């Protein structure tokens, strides 16, 4: 039986990674250090040493989702489902028109992590290329072993280029190991890069391991990525074929019955089980196509915590949330041995990823049975049951000071105490607001995805512990195939695939006439919040509209010639977020602004400047675009 791909096993392998001598930094993002004695030709001696090199790719993939202000936050705050919610300082990316330029701080927890994707993306390509270039320099036990390792390396390189081309557009393509200093890179055309990685993934989808250790690349993950690439290229029939190979392959199934830890709890459900912090990588979970592994027992300084409870939950504990009588709703300390110890239940939220009305309200109006939107409830005897979804109104006024606060002369004795254990309210009876900062402190969230306890923390600073996270799930494969059917105009088959996912959540079936691209995006937001790279996927869809010239749901037609001036990405966000399109202003004074050219991120200026013998193009809308040259249409 296959086992979990533990980080203890990986940690030992990291030693081999260090021997590769392929470290980079922000100023030499593609330029390796001169090869030392510990070079790849010395370190690569067998299949295990190549897997050790690929564990560095696994590490990079993992680090996107972990730590305070994780890079994945940036994918969400540049999308339709969330904005940057920190409101007490200037740096957070909110006024994008002002803040997002090539020379800005683009790799900082307090600003954004655009630069992280650029730097770490090429770092991962570098590790993958070391394996790809040297694949035939060692002896394997058979062709299948060789091709499985090559497929994994192809996957990591293709995964990264898929992200880069939908984050930045045209980017330099590095197709083999760079063995000497190189400062003559040129941007390559996005479509040409996608065609190249499609060829790689056509191979990988045939040769990758079918049932590898958890944490390693599976054939299902390769087919899933291939489907996304096929969609990018407008190859909708091929996307259906590659998605169907994963769905019908027999190795993966949608989890529709209770399983894993807490499966015996009667007040929980399969949606809760699927996202339980201990269930993502267990062998019983047949829906997981690819996960990243993080375990508490690993003594590794590069093994950060998920921090989802901090990054994505509102700052519900802020003292400016008060009862109708003016007393702070929540105490500033943990209440030991209390069922109302909210710090442990919900985490010390900071609101970095602030859900917007589109993702917290609009997409949940189809029915009231969807388990993904199941709220908490109380039995007749007062027993509390934690639901999958949290609204601020589900919290209670639990500050002990409410019971002991001094009552002003002339007021009833229970002026304050009557509010104890009553539900939060946003407005008092007289219409006054009871939360001073509704951006950071007041919005709904998916508790079933954010609850990740941290056994190492005993204070009131629960942020999220070290547990596994999904990269790809079979549910998304169904949604990708549904999207391909929409592009082909086959709304009945699209509805069939959407309904497979919706039925698991006890949501009502959709009729073919209800299926639109907006419905695809709605369902992705319902099912894949905090899993899909939302900005990447929105830009991918915007490119498809521009490539095909097919009308959007509202009849708008887009094209590639003026992509940065007019695109589906921007129009959709303006129609949904109610932040960038409303002139919302934070308490600190930042306005939320966005322009159409933000469909692509700026290339960090240090990378352009240090590439002294070549030209890396800047994206339209940013300073430096006027220096561009035609991108490469043939790859080395």
Coordinates of C-alpha atoms in Angstrom, one line a residue, residues 194-574:
X194 CA 1.6 26.9 -23.9
X195 CA 2.1 24.8 -27.0
X196 CA 5.4 23.6 -25.6
X197 CA 4.1 22.6 -22.2
X198 CA 1.1 20.9 -23.9
X199 CA 3.5 18.5 -25.6
X200 CA 5.3 17.9 -22.3
X201 CA 2.0 17.2 -20.5
X202 CA 0.7 15.0 -23.3
X203 CA 3.7 12.8 -22.5
X204 CA 3.3 13.1 -18.7
X205 CA -0.4 12.2 -18.8
X206 CA 0.6 8.9 -20.3
X207 CA 3.7 8.1 -18.2
X208 CA 3.3 9.7 -14.7
X209 CA 2.8 7.3 -11.8
X210 CA -0.8 6.2 -11.4
X211 CA -0.8 5.9 -7.6
X212 CA 2.3 7.5 -6.2
X213 CA 3.0 8.5 -2.6
X214 CA 0.9 11.4 -1.5
X215 CA 2.7 14.6 -2.2
X216 CA 4.2 13.3 -5.5
X217 CA 2.8 14.0 -9.0
X218 CA 0.1 11.6 -10.1
X219 CA -1.1 10.8 -13.6
X220 CA -4.4 12.3 -12.6
X221 CA -2.7 15.6 -11.7
X222 CA -1.0 15.6 -15.1
X223 CA -4.3 15.0 -16.9
X224 CA -5.8 17.8 -14.9
X225 CA -3.1 20.3 -15.8
X226 CA -3.2 19.2 -19.4
X227 CA -6.9 20.0 -19.4
X228 CA -6.2 23.5 -18.3
X229 CA -3.6 23.9 -21.0
X230 CA -5.9 22.6 -23.6
X231 CA -8.5 25.2 -22.6
X232 CA -5.9 27.9 -22.8
X233 CA -5.2 27.0 -26.4
X234 CA -8.9 26.8 -27.3
X235 CA -8.6 23.0 -27.8
X236 CA -12.0 22.3 -26.2
X237 CA -12.5 18.8 -27.6
X238 CA -9.0 17.8 -26.3
X239 CA -9.8 19.4 -23.0
X240 CA -12.9 17.1 -22.7
X241 CA -10.8 14.1 -23.6
X242 CA -8.1 14.8 -21.1
X243 CA -10.6 15.7 -18.3
X244 CA -12.5 12.5 -19.1
X245 CA -9.4 10.4 -18.8
X246 CA -9.0 11.6 -15.2
X247 CA -12.7 11.3 -14.3
X248 CA -13.1 7.9 -15.8
X249 CA -9.6 6.5 -15.2
X250 CA -10.7 4.5 -12.1
X251 CA -8.1 5.9 -9.7
X252 CA -10.0 8.9 -8.5
X253 CA -13.6 9.4 -7.5
X254 CA -15.6 12.2 -6.0
X255 CA -16.0 11.7 -2.2
X256 CA -19.8 11.5 -1.6
X257 CA -19.9 9.5 1.6
X258 CA -18.6 10.3 5.1
X259 CA -15.0 9.5 5.7
X260 CA -11.8 10.2 7.7
X261 CA -11.4 11.7 11.1
X262 CA -14.7 12.8 12.7
X263 CA -16.7 10.7 10.2
X264 CA -18.8 9.5 13.2
X265 CA -19.9 13.0 14.2
X266 CA -23.6 13.1 13.3
X267 CA -23.8 16.9 13.0
X268 CA -21.0 17.0 10.3
X269 CA -21.2 16.1 6.6
X270 CA -19.1 15.0 3.7
X271 CA -18.1 18.6 2.8
X272 CA -16.7 19.0 6.2
X273 CA -14.9 15.7 5.9
X274 CA -13.4 16.6 2.6
X275 CA -11.7 19.7 4.0
X276 CA -10.9 18.4 7.5
X277 CA -7.3 19.3 8.2
X278 CA -6.4 15.7 8.7
X279 CA -8.2 14.2 5.7
X280 CA -6.7 15.8 2.7
X281 CA -3.9 13.2 2.0
X282 CA -5.3 10.1 3.6
X283 CA -5.5 7.1 1.3
X284 CA -9.3 6.9 1.8
X285 CA -9.6 10.3 0.1
X286 CA -9.8 9.3 -3.6
X287 CA -10.7 12.8 -4.7
X288 CA -7.3 14.3 -4.1
X289 CA -5.2 14.5 -7.3
X290 CA -2.3 16.4 -5.8
X291 CA -1.7 17.7 -2.3
X292 CA 1.2 19.4 -0.6
X293 CA 2.4 17.9 2.7
X294 CA 3.2 19.7 5.9
X295 CA 3.4 18.0 9.3
X296 CA 3.9 19.4 12.8
X297 CA 6.5 16.9 13.8
X298 CA 9.1 18.0 11.2
X299 CA 11.8 20.2 12.6
X300 CA 12.3 22.3 9.5
X301 CA 12.6 26.1 9.5
X302 CA 11.2 26.1 6.0
X303 CA 8.1 24.2 7.1
X304 CA 5.7 27.1 7.8
X305 CA 2.2 27.0 9.1
X306 CA -0.9 27.5 6.9
X307 CA -2.0 30.7 8.7
X308 CA -5.4 30.5 7.0
X309 CA -7.2 31.5 10.2
X310 CA -5.2 34.7 10.3
X311 CA -5.1 35.5 6.6
X312 CA -8.7 34.9 5.6
X313 CA -10.9 35.3 8.7
X314 CA -12.2 38.8 9.6
X315 CA -10.8 40.6 12.6
X316 CA -13.9 39.7 14.6
X317 CA -12.1 40.4 17.9
X318 CA -11.5 44.1 17.2
X319 CA -12.6 46.2 20.2
X320 CA -14.5 48.6 17.9
X321 CA -17.2 45.9 17.5
X322 CA -19.6 46.7 20.3
X323 CA -22.9 45.8 21.7
X324 CA -25.9 48.1 21.2
X325 CA -25.1 49.5 24.6
X326 CA -21.5 50.3 23.7
X327 CA -19.5 47.6 25.4
X328 CA -16.8 45.7 23.5
X329 CA -18.3 42.5 22.0
X330 CA -15.3 40.3 22.6
X331 CA -12.7 40.3 25.4
X332 CA -9.1 40.9 24.5
X333 CA -8.0 37.6 26.1
X334 CA -8.7 33.9 25.8
X335 CA -11.5 32.6 28.0
X336 CA -10.1 29.3 29.4
X337 CA -12.4 26.2 29.4
X338 CA -15.2 28.2 27.8
X339 CA -17.3 27.1 24.8
X340 CA -16.9 30.8 23.7
X341 CA -13.2 30.7 23.3
X342 CA -13.4 32.1 19.8
X343 CA -9.7 32.5 19.4
X344 CA -9.4 28.7 19.3
X345 CA -12.5 28.1 17.3
X346 CA -12.1 30.8 14.6
X347 CA -8.5 32.0 14.9
X348 CA -7.1 35.5 15.3
X349 CA -8.3 36.8 12.0
X350 CA -6.6 39.8 10.3
X351 CA -8.7 40.0 7.1
X352 CA -5.9 39.9 4.6
X353 CA -8.2 38.1 2.2
X354 CA -11.5 39.9 2.6
X355 CA -14.4 38.1 0.9
X356 CA -16.5 40.5 -1.2
X357 CA -20.3 40.4 -1.7
X358 CA -20.0 38.3 -4.9
X359 CA -18.4 35.4 -3.0
X360 CA -20.1 35.9 0.4
X361 CA -23.6 36.6 -0.8
X362 CA -24.4 36.7 -4.6
X363 CA -23.3 33.1 -5.4
X364 CA -25.4 31.6 -2.6
X365 CA -28.9 32.6 -3.8
X366 CA -29.7 29.5 -5.8
X367 CA -31.0 27.5 -2.9
X368 CA -30.8 27.2 0.9
X369 CA -29.6 23.5 1.1
X370 CA -26.0 23.9 -0.1
X371 CA -23.8 22.3 2.6
X372 CA -21.0 24.6 1.6
X373 CA -23.1 27.4 2.9
X374 CA -24.5 25.6 6.0
X375 CA -24.6 28.0 9.0
X376 CA -24.2 27.1 12.6
X377 CA -27.3 26.3 14.7
X378 CA -28.5 25.6 18.2
X379 CA -30.6 22.7 19.3
X380 CA -33.7 23.2 21.4
X381 CA -31.6 22.5 24.5
X382 CA -29.1 25.2 23.6
X383 CA -26.4 22.9 22.2
X384 CA -24.3 24.7 19.7
X385 CA -23.4 23.0 16.3
X386 CA -20.6 24.5 14.2
X387 CA -21.7 24.8 10.6
X388 CA -19.6 25.0 7.5
X389 CA -20.2 28.7 6.9
X390 CA -19.9 31.6 9.3
X391 CA -21.7 35.0 9.2
X392 CA -20.7 37.6 11.7
X393 CA -24.2 37.5 13.1
X394 CA -23.6 33.9 14.2
X395 CA -21.1 35.1 16.8
X396 CA -22.3 36.0 20.3
X397 CA -21.5 38.9 22.7
X398 CA -19.3 36.9 25.1
X399 CA -17.2 39.6 26.8
X400 CA -17.6 39.1 30.6
X401 CA -17.4 42.9 30.9
X402 CA -20.9 43.1 29.5
X403 CA -22.1 41.6 32.8
X404 CA -20.1 43.9 35.0
X405 CA -20.1 47.2 33.2
X406 CA -21.4 50.2 35.1
X407 CA -24.9 51.3 34.2
X408 CA -25.4 55.1 33.9
X409 CA -27.8 56.6 36.3
X410 CA -31.4 56.5 35.1
X411 CA -30.9 53.6 32.8
X412 CA -32.4 50.1 33.4
X413 CA -30.1 47.8 35.4
X414 CA -29.9 45.3 32.5
X415 CA -28.9 48.0 30.0
X416 CA -25.6 46.1 29.3
X417 CA -26.2 42.6 30.7
X418 CA -29.2 41.9 28.5
X419 CA -26.9 41.7 25.5
X420 CA -24.7 39.0 27.0
X421 CA -24.8 35.8 24.7
X422 CA -27.0 37.6 22.2
X423 CA -26.0 37.4 18.5
X424 CA -23.8 40.1 17.0
X425 CA -25.7 42.9 15.2
X426 CA -24.3 45.3 12.7
X427 CA -26.9 48.0 13.5
X428 CA -28.5 49.2 16.7
X429 CA -32.3 49.8 16.9
X430 CA -31.7 53.5 16.3
X431 CA -29.8 52.7 13.1
X432 CA -26.3 53.5 14.5
X433 CA -23.6 51.1 13.2
X434 CA -21.9 48.8 15.8
X435 CA -18.8 48.0 13.8
X436 CA -16.5 50.9 12.9
X437 CA -14.5 49.0 10.2
X438 CA -16.8 46.8 8.1
X439 CA -14.0 46.1 5.6
X440 CA -11.7 44.3 7.9
X441 CA -13.9 43.3 10.8
X442 CA -17.3 42.3 9.3
X443 CA -17.8 39.7 6.5
X444 CA -18.7 36.0 6.2
X445 CA -16.2 33.1 5.7
X446 CA -16.1 29.4 5.0
X447 CA -15.2 28.0 8.4
X448 CA -14.9 24.4 7.1
X449 CA -11.9 25.5 5.0
X450 CA -10.3 28.0 7.4
X451 CA -10.3 26.0 10.6
X452 CA -6.8 24.6 11.0
X453 CA -5.9 24.3 14.6
X454 CA -2.3 24.8 15.9
X455 CA -1.4 22.5 18.8
X456 CA 1.8 24.4 19.4
X457 CA -0.1 27.6 20.4
X458 CA -1.7 28.0 23.8
X459 CA -2.3 31.8 23.7
X460 CA -4.9 33.8 21.8
X461 CA -2.9 33.8 18.6
X462 CA -4.2 30.8 16.7
X463 CA -3.3 31.4 13.1
X464 CA -3.4 27.9 11.6
X465 CA -1.1 24.9 12.0
X466 CA 1.0 22.6 9.8
X467 CA -1.3 20.5 7.7
X468 CA -1.7 19.4 4.1
X469 CA -3.5 21.4 1.4
X470 CA -5.1 20.6 -1.9
X471 CA -3.5 21.6 -5.2
X472 CA -5.9 19.7 -7.5
X473 CA -9.1 17.8 -6.7
X474 CA -11.4 15.8 -9.0
X475 CA -14.2 18.2 -8.3
X476 CA -12.3 20.8 -10.3
X477 CA -11.8 18.4 -13.1
X478 CA -15.5 18.1 -13.5
X479 CA -15.8 21.9 -13.5
X480 CA -13.1 22.2 -16.1
X481 CA -14.9 19.7 -18.4
X482 CA -18.1 21.6 -17.8
X483 CA -16.4 24.8 -18.9
X484 CA -15.1 23.1 -22.0
X485 CA -18.7 22.1 -22.8
X486 CA -19.8 25.7 -22.4
X487 CA -17.2 26.9 -24.8
X488 CA -18.6 24.3 -27.3
X489 CA -22.2 25.4 -26.6
X490 CA -23.2 22.0 -25.1
X491 CA -25.0 23.4 -22.1
X492 CA -26.7 20.1 -21.2
X493 CA -23.5 18.2 -20.7
X494 CA -22.1 21.2 -18.9
X495 CA -25.0 21.1 -16.5
X496 CA -24.5 17.4 -16.0
X497 CA -20.9 18.0 -14.8
X498 CA -21.8 20.9 -12.6
X499 CA -24.6 18.9 -11.0
X500 CA -22.2 16.0 -10.1
X501 CA -20.4 18.5 -7.9
X502 CA -23.5 20.3 -6.7
X503 CA -25.3 17.1 -5.6
X504 CA -22.5 16.2 -3.3
X505 CA -23.1 19.5 -1.5
X506 CA -26.9 18.9 -1.5
X507 CA -27.4 21.9 -3.8
X508 CA -30.3 21.7 -6.4
X509 CA -29.6 20.6 -9.9
X510 CA -29.1 23.2 -12.6
X511 CA -31.0 23.2 -15.8
X512 CA -29.2 23.6 -19.1
X513 CA -30.8 27.0 -19.6
X514 CA -29.2 28.3 -16.5
X515 CA -25.6 27.4 -17.5
X516 CA -23.4 30.4 -18.5
X517 CA -19.8 31.2 -18.1
X518 CA -20.8 33.3 -15.1
X519 CA -22.4 30.1 -13.6
X520 CA -19.1 28.2 -14.2
X521 CA -17.3 31.0 -12.3
X522 CA -19.9 31.0 -9.5
X523 CA -19.6 27.2 -9.0
X524 CA -15.8 27.4 -9.0
X525 CA -16.1 30.1 -6.3
X526 CA -18.5 28.0 -4.3
X527 CA -16.4 24.8 -4.6
X528 CA -12.8 25.9 -4.9
X529 CA -12.5 29.0 -2.6
X530 CA -9.0 29.1 -1.2
X531 CA -7.9 26.3 -3.5
X532 CA -8.0 27.5 -7.1
X533 CA -5.5 30.3 -8.1
X534 CA -8.4 32.6 -8.9
X535 CA -6.6 35.4 -10.6
X536 CA -4.8 32.9 -12.9
X537 CA -8.1 31.2 -13.8
X538 CA -9.9 34.5 -14.5
X539 CA -7.0 35.7 -16.8
X540 CA -7.0 32.3 -18.5
X541 CA -10.8 32.7 -19.3
X542 CA -10.2 36.3 -20.4
X543 CA -7.5 35.1 -22.9
X544 CA -9.9 32.4 -24.2
X545 CA -12.6 35.0 -24.9
X546 CA -10.0 37.2 -26.7
X547 CA -8.6 34.2 -28.6
X548 CA -11.9 32.8 -29.9
X549 CA -13.8 36.1 -30.3
X550 CA -16.9 34.4 -28.7
X551 CA -19.4 36.7 -27.1
X552 CA -19.4 36.8 -23.3
X553 CA -22.7 36.3 -21.5
X554 CA -23.6 40.0 -22.0
X555 CA -22.7 39.9 -25.7
X556 CA -19.3 41.7 -25.3
X557 CA -16.7 40.5 -27.8
X558 CA -13.0 40.7 -27.0
X559 CA -9.8 40.3 -29.0
X560 CA -6.1 39.9 -28.4
X561 CA -5.0 43.1 -30.1
X562 CA -6.2 45.4 -27.3
X563 CA -6.2 42.7 -24.5
X564 CA -4.7 45.0 -21.9
X565 CA -7.2 47.8 -22.7
X566 CA -10.4 45.7 -22.8
X567 CA -10.8 42.2 -21.4
X568 CA -13.3 39.9 -19.6
X569 CA -11.2 39.8 -16.5
X570 CA -11.7 43.5 -15.7
X571 CA -15.3 43.7 -16.9
X572 CA -16.3 40.7 -14.7
X573 CA -14.6 42.1 -11.6
X574 CA -16.2 45.5 -12.1

